[in-house]
Short mmCIF file of C-alpha atoms in Angstrom, two decimals:
data_model
loop_
_atom_site.label_atom_id
_atom_site.label_comp_id
_atom_site.label_asym_id
_atom_site.label_seq_id
_atom_site.Cartn_x
_atom_site.Cartn_y
_atom_site.Cartn_z
CA MET A 1 20.07 214.68 -0.80
CA ALA A 2 22.74 217.30 -0.15
CA ALA A 3 21.91 220.99 0.09
CA SER A 4 23.23 223.45 -2.48
CA PRO A 5 26.62 225.00 -1.66
CA ALA A 6 26.86 228.51 -0.31
CA PRO A 7 27.58 231.21 -2.94
CA ASP A 8 31.24 231.45 -1.95
CA GLN A 9 31.82 227.69 -2.12
CA PRO A 10 32.68 225.76 -5.29
CA ALA A 11 29.88 223.60 -6.62
CA THR A 12 30.56 219.90 -6.09
CA TYR A 13 27.09 218.41 -6.65
CA PHE A 14 25.25 218.55 -9.97
CA ARG A 15 21.87 217.12 -11.00
CA LYS A 16 21.03 219.24 -14.05
CA GLY A 17 23.99 218.88 -16.37
CA PHE A 18 26.40 221.63 -17.39
CA GLY A 19 24.60 223.44 -20.21
CA LEU A 20 26.50 221.39 -22.78
CA LYS A 21 23.56 219.51 -24.27
CA ALA A 22 23.98 221.06 -27.71
CA ASP A 23 27.72 220.35 -27.63
CA VAL A 24 27.28 216.61 -27.15
CA GLN A 25 24.26 215.99 -29.39
CA THR A 26 26.41 215.03 -32.38
CA ASP A 27 28.27 212.45 -30.29
CA LEU A 28 25.04 211.08 -28.87
CA ALA A 29 23.36 210.89 -32.26
CA ALA A 30 26.29 209.01 -33.73
CA ASP A 31 26.36 206.50 -30.89
CA TYR A 32 22.72 205.94 -29.96
CA ASN A 33 20.33 206.69 -32.84
CA GLY A 34 19.36 204.54 -35.83
CA ARG A 35 16.66 204.10 -38.45
CA VAL A 36 15.14 200.81 -39.55
CA SER A 37 13.55 199.67 -42.81
CA VAL A 38 12.06 196.29 -43.60
CA GLY A 39 11.80 194.15 -46.69
CA ASP A 40 9.04 191.67 -47.52
CA VAL A 41 9.22 190.02 -44.14
CA THR A 42 6.78 191.88 -41.92
CA ILE A 43 8.54 193.29 -38.87
CA ARG A 44 6.30 195.08 -36.41
CA LEU A 45 7.93 197.50 -34.00
CA ALA A 46 6.24 198.29 -30.72
CA LYS A 47 4.99 201.87 -30.60
CA GLU A 48 7.24 202.67 -27.65
CA PHE A 49 10.66 201.08 -27.24
CA GLY A 50 14.30 201.81 -26.50
CA PHE A 51 15.83 204.69 -24.59
CA CYS A 52 13.46 206.32 -22.11
CA TYR A 53 13.84 209.88 -20.88
CA GLY A 54 15.63 208.86 -17.68
CA VAL A 55 18.18 206.73 -19.52
CA GLU A 56 18.71 209.33 -22.23
CA ARG A 57 19.26 211.99 -19.56
CA ALA A 58 21.74 209.83 -17.63
CA VAL A 59 23.83 209.03 -20.70
CA GLU A 60 23.71 212.64 -21.86
CA TYR A 61 24.93 213.85 -18.45
CA ALA A 62 27.81 211.38 -18.61
CA TYR A 63 28.78 212.81 -21.99
CA GLN A 64 28.47 216.36 -20.65
CA THR A 65 30.66 215.42 -17.68
CA HIS A 66 33.31 214.08 -20.06
CA ARG A 67 33.19 217.36 -21.97
CA LYS A 68 33.13 219.55 -18.85
CA PHE A 69 36.07 217.90 -17.07
CA PRO A 70 38.52 216.79 -19.79
CA ASP A 71 41.51 216.83 -17.44
CA ARG A 72 39.96 215.15 -14.39
CA ARG A 73 39.68 211.49 -13.51
CA LEU A 74 36.07 210.44 -14.14
CA LEU A 75 34.53 207.60 -12.14
CA LEU A 76 31.12 205.96 -12.39
CA VAL A 77 29.52 204.14 -9.44
CA GLY A 78 28.60 200.88 -11.15
CA GLU A 79 26.95 200.68 -14.56
CA ILE A 80 25.12 203.85 -15.57
CA ILE A 81 22.34 201.67 -17.03
CA HIS A 82 22.09 197.96 -17.74
CA ASN A 83 23.30 197.94 -21.30
CA PRO A 84 26.79 196.59 -22.08
CA HIS A 85 27.26 198.73 -25.21
CA VAL A 86 26.53 201.98 -23.42
CA ASN A 87 28.85 201.12 -20.54
CA ASP A 88 31.60 199.98 -22.92
CA LYS A 89 31.30 203.28 -24.78
CA LEU A 90 31.77 205.20 -21.53
CA ARG A 91 34.83 203.10 -20.71
CA ALA A 92 36.22 203.90 -24.16
CA MET A 93 35.76 207.58 -23.36
CA GLY A 94 37.99 207.11 -20.31
CA ILE A 95 35.30 206.87 -17.63
CA GLU A 96 36.31 204.29 -15.02
CA ILE A 97 33.41 202.13 -13.81
CA LEU A 98 33.70 201.10 -10.17
CA GLU A 99 32.58 197.52 -9.58
CA PRO A 100 30.63 196.56 -6.45
CA ALA A 101 31.74 193.89 -4.02
CA ALA A 102 29.76 190.66 -3.69
CA THR A 103 27.66 192.41 -1.03
CA GLY A 104 26.66 195.09 -3.51
CA ASP A 105 28.65 197.76 -1.63
CA PHE A 106 31.37 199.92 -3.17
CA ASP A 107 34.88 200.60 -1.92
CA PHE A 108 35.60 204.31 -2.34
CA GLY A 109 39.06 204.08 -0.77
CA GLY A 110 40.71 205.07 -4.04
CA VAL A 111 38.48 208.07 -4.75
CA ARG A 112 40.26 211.43 -4.37
CA PRO A 113 38.80 214.88 -3.69
CA GLU A 114 39.87 216.06 -7.13
CA ASP A 115 37.97 213.26 -8.89
CA VAL A 116 34.59 213.59 -10.60
CA VAL A 117 32.15 210.81 -9.71
CA ILE A 118 28.99 210.05 -11.71
CA LEU A 119 26.04 208.46 -9.92
CA PRO A 120 24.02 206.08 -12.14
CA ALA A 121 20.39 206.30 -13.25
CA PHE A 122 19.47 203.75 -10.56
CA GLY A 123 20.75 206.04 -7.80
CA VAL A 124 23.00 204.96 -4.93
CA THR A 125 22.40 204.09 -1.30
CA ILE A 126 22.45 206.82 1.33
CA ALA A 127 25.64 205.28 2.76
CA ALA A 128 27.40 205.48 -0.62
CA PHE A 129 26.23 209.05 -1.20
CA ASP A 130 27.36 210.20 2.24
CA ALA A 131 30.75 208.48 1.82
CA LEU A 132 31.36 210.30 -1.46
CA ARG A 133 30.25 213.65 -0.07
CA ALA A 134 32.68 213.18 2.81
CA ILE A 135 35.53 212.73 0.33
CA GLY A 136 34.69 216.10 -1.22
CA CYS A 137 34.80 215.01 -4.86
CA VAL A 138 32.53 216.47 -7.53
CA LEU A 139 29.32 214.44 -7.83
CA VAL A 140 27.22 214.33 -10.99
CA ASP A 141 23.90 212.74 -10.04
CA THR A 142 21.99 211.14 -12.94
CA THR A 143 19.39 209.39 -10.75
CA CYS A 144 16.15 209.01 -12.70
CA GLY A 145 13.27 211.23 -11.58
CA SER A 146 10.94 208.22 -11.41
CA VAL A 147 13.32 206.57 -8.95
CA LEU A 148 13.36 209.74 -6.85
CA ASN A 149 9.55 209.59 -6.69
CA VAL A 150 9.72 206.07 -5.25
CA TRP A 151 12.28 207.26 -2.71
CA LYS A 152 9.90 209.94 -1.53
CA ARG A 153 7.12 207.38 -1.21
CA VAL A 154 9.04 204.85 0.89
CA GLU A 155 10.57 207.60 3.01
CA SER A 156 7.06 208.81 3.82
CA TYR A 157 6.05 205.27 4.76
CA ALA A 158 8.95 205.02 7.19
CA ARG A 159 8.26 208.47 8.62
CA ASP A 160 4.64 207.48 9.31
CA GLY A 161 5.49 204.12 10.85
CA TYR A 162 4.72 201.83 7.88
CA THR A 163 7.00 199.07 6.68
CA ALA A 164 7.91 199.55 3.01
CA LEU A 165 7.03 196.38 1.12
CA ILE A 166 9.00 196.72 -2.12
CA HIS A 167 8.24 194.66 -5.21
CA GLY A 168 11.70 194.28 -6.71
CA LYS A 169 14.98 192.41 -6.66
CA HIS A 170 16.73 192.87 -3.33
CA TYR A 171 20.16 192.81 -5.01
CA HIS A 172 19.32 195.33 -7.75
CA GLU A 173 21.03 198.72 -7.50
CA GLU A 174 17.76 200.63 -7.64
CA THR A 175 16.05 198.55 -4.96
CA ARG A 176 19.09 198.76 -2.69
CA ALA A 177 19.07 202.54 -3.05
CA THR A 178 15.31 202.70 -2.46
CA ALA A 179 15.47 200.50 0.62
CA SER A 180 18.20 202.71 2.09
CA GLN A 181 15.82 205.67 2.07
CA VAL A 182 13.73 203.88 4.68
CA MET A 183 16.69 203.89 7.03
CA LYS A 184 16.57 207.69 7.33
CA HIS A 185 14.18 207.00 10.19
CA PRO A 186 15.35 205.13 13.32
CA ASN A 187 12.34 202.80 13.27
CA GLY A 188 12.16 202.45 9.49
CA HIS A 189 11.86 198.94 8.02
CA TYR A 190 11.52 197.35 4.60
CA LEU A 191 10.88 193.97 3.04
CA VAL A 192 11.57 193.15 -0.62
CA VAL A 193 9.51 190.57 -2.51
CA ARG A 194 10.62 189.38 -5.94
CA GLN A 195 7.31 188.08 -7.27
CA MET A 196 3.76 187.11 -6.39
CA ASP A 197 4.80 183.78 -4.86
CA GLU A 198 6.91 185.58 -2.26
CA ALA A 199 4.15 188.14 -1.70
CA ARG A 200 1.75 185.31 -0.93
CA GLU A 201 4.14 184.01 1.73
CA VAL A 202 3.96 187.46 3.30
CA CYS A 203 0.17 187.32 3.11
CA GLU A 204 0.11 183.91 4.79
CA TYR A 205 2.19 185.25 7.66
CA ILE A 206 -0.08 188.28 8.02
CA GLU A 207 -3.01 185.86 8.34
CA GLY A 208 -1.28 183.87 11.07
CA ARG A 209 0.12 181.00 9.04
CA GLY A 210 3.74 180.03 8.55
CA SER A 211 6.82 179.68 10.69
CA ARG A 212 8.60 182.75 12.05
CA ASP A 213 12.02 181.11 11.73
CA ALA A 214 11.31 179.96 8.18
CA PHE A 215 10.06 183.41 7.24
CA LEU A 216 13.16 185.14 8.62
CA ALA A 217 15.42 182.64 6.85
CA LYS A 218 13.56 183.07 3.57
CA PHE A 219 13.85 186.87 3.58
CA ALA A 220 17.18 187.22 5.39
CA LYS A 221 18.77 189.11 2.49
CA ALA A 222 15.63 191.03 1.59
CA ALA A 223 14.65 192.60 4.92
CA SER A 224 15.89 195.53 6.97
CA PRO A 225 18.17 194.90 9.97
CA GLY A 226 16.16 193.80 13.00
CA PHE A 227 13.08 193.00 10.92
CA ASP A 228 10.39 191.33 13.05
CA PRO A 229 7.46 189.98 11.01
CA ASP A 230 5.22 189.88 14.09
CA VAL A 231 5.69 193.62 14.50
CA HIS A 232 6.64 195.05 11.13
CA LEU A 233 3.92 193.43 9.04
CA ARG A 234 1.13 195.15 10.94
CA ARG A 235 1.44 198.42 9.02
CA ILE A 236 2.50 198.16 5.37
CA GLY A 237 3.05 200.55 2.48
CA VAL A 238 3.62 198.98 -0.95
CA ALA A 239 6.07 200.38 -3.51
CA ASN A 240 8.12 198.87 -6.31
CA GLN A 241 11.29 198.94 -8.30
CA THR A 242 10.30 201.12 -11.25
CA THR A 243 11.13 198.53 -13.89
CA MET A 244 9.05 195.62 -12.62
CA LEU A 245 6.04 194.17 -14.39
CA ALA A 246 3.31 196.71 -13.66
CA LYS A 247 0.39 194.31 -13.50
CA GLU A 248 2.24 192.14 -10.99
CA SER A 249 3.08 195.13 -8.77
CA LEU A 250 -0.58 196.16 -8.71
CA ALA A 251 -1.68 192.58 -8.04
CA ILE A 252 0.78 192.26 -5.15
CA GLY A 253 -0.56 195.42 -3.57
CA GLU A 254 -4.13 194.15 -3.85
CA GLU A 255 -3.23 190.71 -2.48
CA VAL A 256 -1.50 192.15 0.58
CA GLY A 257 -4.37 194.54 1.23
CA GLN A 258 -6.89 191.70 1.07
CA ALA A 259 -4.77 189.59 3.44
CA MET A 260 -4.71 192.40 5.94
CA ALA A 261 -8.48 192.78 5.70
CA ARG A 262 -9.01 189.05 6.19
CA ALA A 263 -6.67 188.98 9.17
CA ARG A 264 -7.83 192.08 11.01
CA GLY A 265 -10.85 193.52 9.22
CA ALA A 266 -11.60 196.27 6.71
CA ALA A 267 -10.91 199.01 9.27
CA ALA A 268 -7.36 197.74 9.78
CA ARG A 269 -6.77 197.65 6.04
CA LEU A 270 -7.97 201.22 5.75
CA ALA A 271 -5.80 202.44 8.63
CA ASP A 272 -2.69 200.30 8.30
CA PHE A 273 -2.26 199.69 4.57
CA ARG A 274 -1.10 202.00 1.78
CA THR A 275 -0.33 201.31 -1.85
CA PHE A 276 0.62 203.46 -4.83
CA ASP A 277 1.61 202.57 -8.38
CA THR A 278 5.23 203.69 -8.58
CA ILE A 279 6.03 202.06 -11.93
CA CYS A 280 7.63 204.78 -14.05
CA SER A 281 5.65 206.12 -17.00
CA ALA A 282 8.24 204.98 -19.55
CA THR A 283 8.15 201.41 -18.23
CA GLN A 284 4.37 201.46 -18.30
CA GLU A 285 4.30 202.87 -21.85
CA ARG A 286 6.64 200.16 -23.12
CA GLN A 287 4.62 197.42 -21.46
CA ASP A 288 1.36 198.86 -22.81
CA ALA A 289 2.88 199.11 -26.30
CA VAL A 290 3.90 195.45 -26.18
CA LEU A 291 0.41 194.42 -25.08
CA ALA A 292 -1.04 196.32 -28.03
CA LEU A 293 1.44 194.71 -30.43
CA LEU A 294 0.59 191.25 -29.10
CA GLU A 295 -2.99 191.72 -30.27
CA GLU A 296 -1.66 191.25 -33.80
CA PRO A 297 -0.79 187.82 -35.24
CA LEU A 298 2.95 187.25 -34.71
CA ASP A 299 5.18 184.28 -35.35
CA ALA A 300 7.87 185.42 -32.92
CA MET A 301 8.79 188.31 -30.66
CA VAL A 302 12.34 189.63 -30.33
CA VAL A 303 13.09 191.67 -27.22
CA ILE A 304 16.42 193.51 -27.18
CA GLY A 305 18.26 194.54 -24.03
CA GLY A 306 20.87 193.60 -21.46
CA PHE A 307 20.41 190.19 -19.87
CA ASN A 308 20.60 191.98 -16.49
CA SER A 309 18.15 194.72 -17.50
CA SER A 310 15.10 194.43 -15.26
CA ASN A 311 12.73 196.35 -17.51
CA THR A 312 13.79 194.23 -20.52
CA ILE A 313 13.24 191.03 -18.54
CA SER A 314 9.75 192.27 -17.68
CA LEU A 315 8.97 192.94 -21.36
CA ALA A 316 10.16 189.47 -22.34
CA ALA A 317 8.03 187.85 -19.64
CA LEU A 318 4.99 189.76 -20.90
CA CYS A 319 5.59 188.66 -24.50
CA ALA A 320 6.29 185.03 -23.59
CA GLU A 321 2.75 184.66 -22.31
CA ARG A 322 1.43 185.02 -25.87
CA VAL A 323 4.08 184.19 -28.48
CA PRO A 324 7.50 182.50 -28.81
CA THR A 325 9.85 185.13 -27.38
CA TYR A 326 13.59 185.65 -27.73
CA HIS A 327 15.29 188.07 -25.36
CA ILE A 328 18.62 188.88 -27.03
CA GLU A 329 21.26 191.19 -25.63
CA ASP A 330 22.00 192.70 -29.04
CA ALA A 331 22.00 191.86 -32.74
CA ALA A 332 24.93 189.45 -32.24
CA GLY A 333 22.43 187.09 -30.65
CA LEU A 334 21.15 186.37 -34.15
CA ASP A 335 23.33 184.34 -36.53
CA PRO A 336 21.75 184.61 -40.00
CA ALA A 337 24.16 182.14 -41.61
CA ALA A 338 23.38 179.42 -39.08
CA GLY A 339 19.76 180.46 -38.63
CA THR A 340 20.19 180.47 -34.85
CA VAL A 341 19.29 182.77 -31.99
CA HIS A 342 21.07 182.98 -28.63
CA PHE A 343 18.65 184.25 -26.01
CA ARG A 344 17.79 184.50 -22.34
CA VAL A 345 14.83 182.29 -21.52
CA ALA A 346 11.91 184.45 -20.41
CA GLY A 347 10.80 183.87 -16.85
CA VAL A 348 13.80 181.71 -15.93
CA ALA A 349 16.60 183.46 -14.08
CA HIS A 350 20.08 183.30 -15.62
CA VAL A 351 19.22 180.62 -18.20
CA GLU A 352 20.40 181.11 -21.79
CA GLU A 353 19.80 178.94 -24.85
CA THR A 354 20.79 178.77 -28.50
CA ARG A 355 18.04 177.63 -30.88
CA ASP A 356 18.01 176.94 -34.60
CA GLY A 357 15.05 177.23 -36.93
CA TRP A 358 13.54 179.92 -34.72
CA LEU A 359 12.21 181.83 -37.74
CA PRO A 360 9.74 179.70 -39.75
CA ALA A 361 10.88 179.10 -43.34
CA GLY A 362 8.91 178.66 -46.53
CA ARG A 363 6.08 181.06 -45.71
CA PRO A 364 5.53 184.72 -44.85
CA VAL A 365 6.40 185.59 -41.27
CA ARG A 366 5.52 188.38 -38.88
CA VAL A 367 8.09 189.26 -36.21
CA GLY A 368 7.46 191.71 -33.41
CA VAL A 369 10.37 193.75 -32.10
CA THR A 370 10.72 195.81 -28.95
CA ALA A 371 13.57 196.89 -26.70
CA GLY A 372 14.17 197.74 -23.08
CA ALA A 373 14.47 201.32 -21.91
CA SER A 374 18.27 201.07 -21.80
CA THR A 375 18.71 199.86 -25.38
CA PRO A 376 20.16 202.34 -27.93
CA ASN A 377 18.10 202.73 -31.09
CA ASN A 378 21.00 201.76 -33.32
CA LYS A 379 21.02 198.31 -31.70
CA ILE A 380 17.40 197.92 -32.73
CA GLY A 381 18.26 198.72 -36.35
CA GLU A 382 21.08 196.20 -36.32
CA THR A 383 18.72 193.55 -34.99
CA VAL A 384 16.14 194.22 -37.71
CA ALA A 385 18.89 193.84 -40.30
CA ARG A 386 19.85 190.42 -38.93
CA ILE A 387 16.25 189.25 -38.76
CA LEU A 388 15.93 190.07 -42.44
CA ALA A 389 19.29 188.48 -43.25
CA THR A 390 18.09 185.28 -41.60
CA ARG A 391 15.50 185.17 -44.39
CA GLY A 392 18.07 186.07 -47.05
CA LEU A 393 16.93 189.68 -47.35
CA MET A 394 19.13 192.74 -47.53
CA TYR A 395 18.75 195.59 -45.07
CA GLU A 396 18.68 199.10 -46.52
CA ALA A 397 19.03 202.05 -44.16
CA ALA A 398 16.40 204.76 -44.52
#
């Protein structure tokens, strides 16, 4: 990232806020905190859920920026996190959210040197960062520390001549930013795999099976420019988008390592393969908490978070393996009067359904509740209230 300015130059790059944390706490508390209480329906909350440190920090810095620069135009490079309520609140505060083109790139042609630009928790690509620095505007960087750790990992792979194999979504802001770090090095390369099925295709190619043309076509949008599987799959370092399903990331790393050993022997695996668990601690804690909750008898699991929130999607997929699961974007997904739930189907991309009778009637029920790391706590309280209302119970705030 950019170096600090010389003492006689005005500061235009900030990563640690503006010392206004105390000033914005009342605003933050009003917008993003809530308490829940339950009636005679048993609602079990996961031990860890909702806003993680990185998300809380990013939103807080956006609030501080609004307080610090009341007379400047404030811009945000894409959504600060994947939660519609948080982003709508920032818009209501007067922060303009720049939308990416279909390619995922941003047009900064309208950004002026006197503007203040906020970088989201996902980070931005090197190209976007350099373009904004060239404009000379003030940058407030809210990139999550866990994301920065992944950047360091893949950059070290590229520096040492390893292709970064990234478990993630090639179109996701975080993965795009991570992949760009590889390109700091002239011979740096990356390949993004979405899930185990794609990782197995990589393994098959490593072991000498599969068509080169088919492979290149399959991963055309998920590989670095000039990617050559015959060359760039010989030395591999595994990393991941921080919000992916942890057990799948670890399994992918093991699968690729075994394929390399089968193809070229244990010595090649030792010399030419690296893997590290780069799932962030908050993501891991929320997934572990859900696994613990699923040990209890539950009739249903409600997972709250943006339909485009990767970490929420991962939580829903984990729950769906054990219990009927409903990934709702917010409390509005539950209609107590109709007894319906509108939800994103776990494990199926971009598919939504509305279902009635989702909460069994005529007997006691146990409902598990968790939320993605970008979900404000007050949205969790609202959801609990609607679950209870579906059973004809009143919600009473603590």
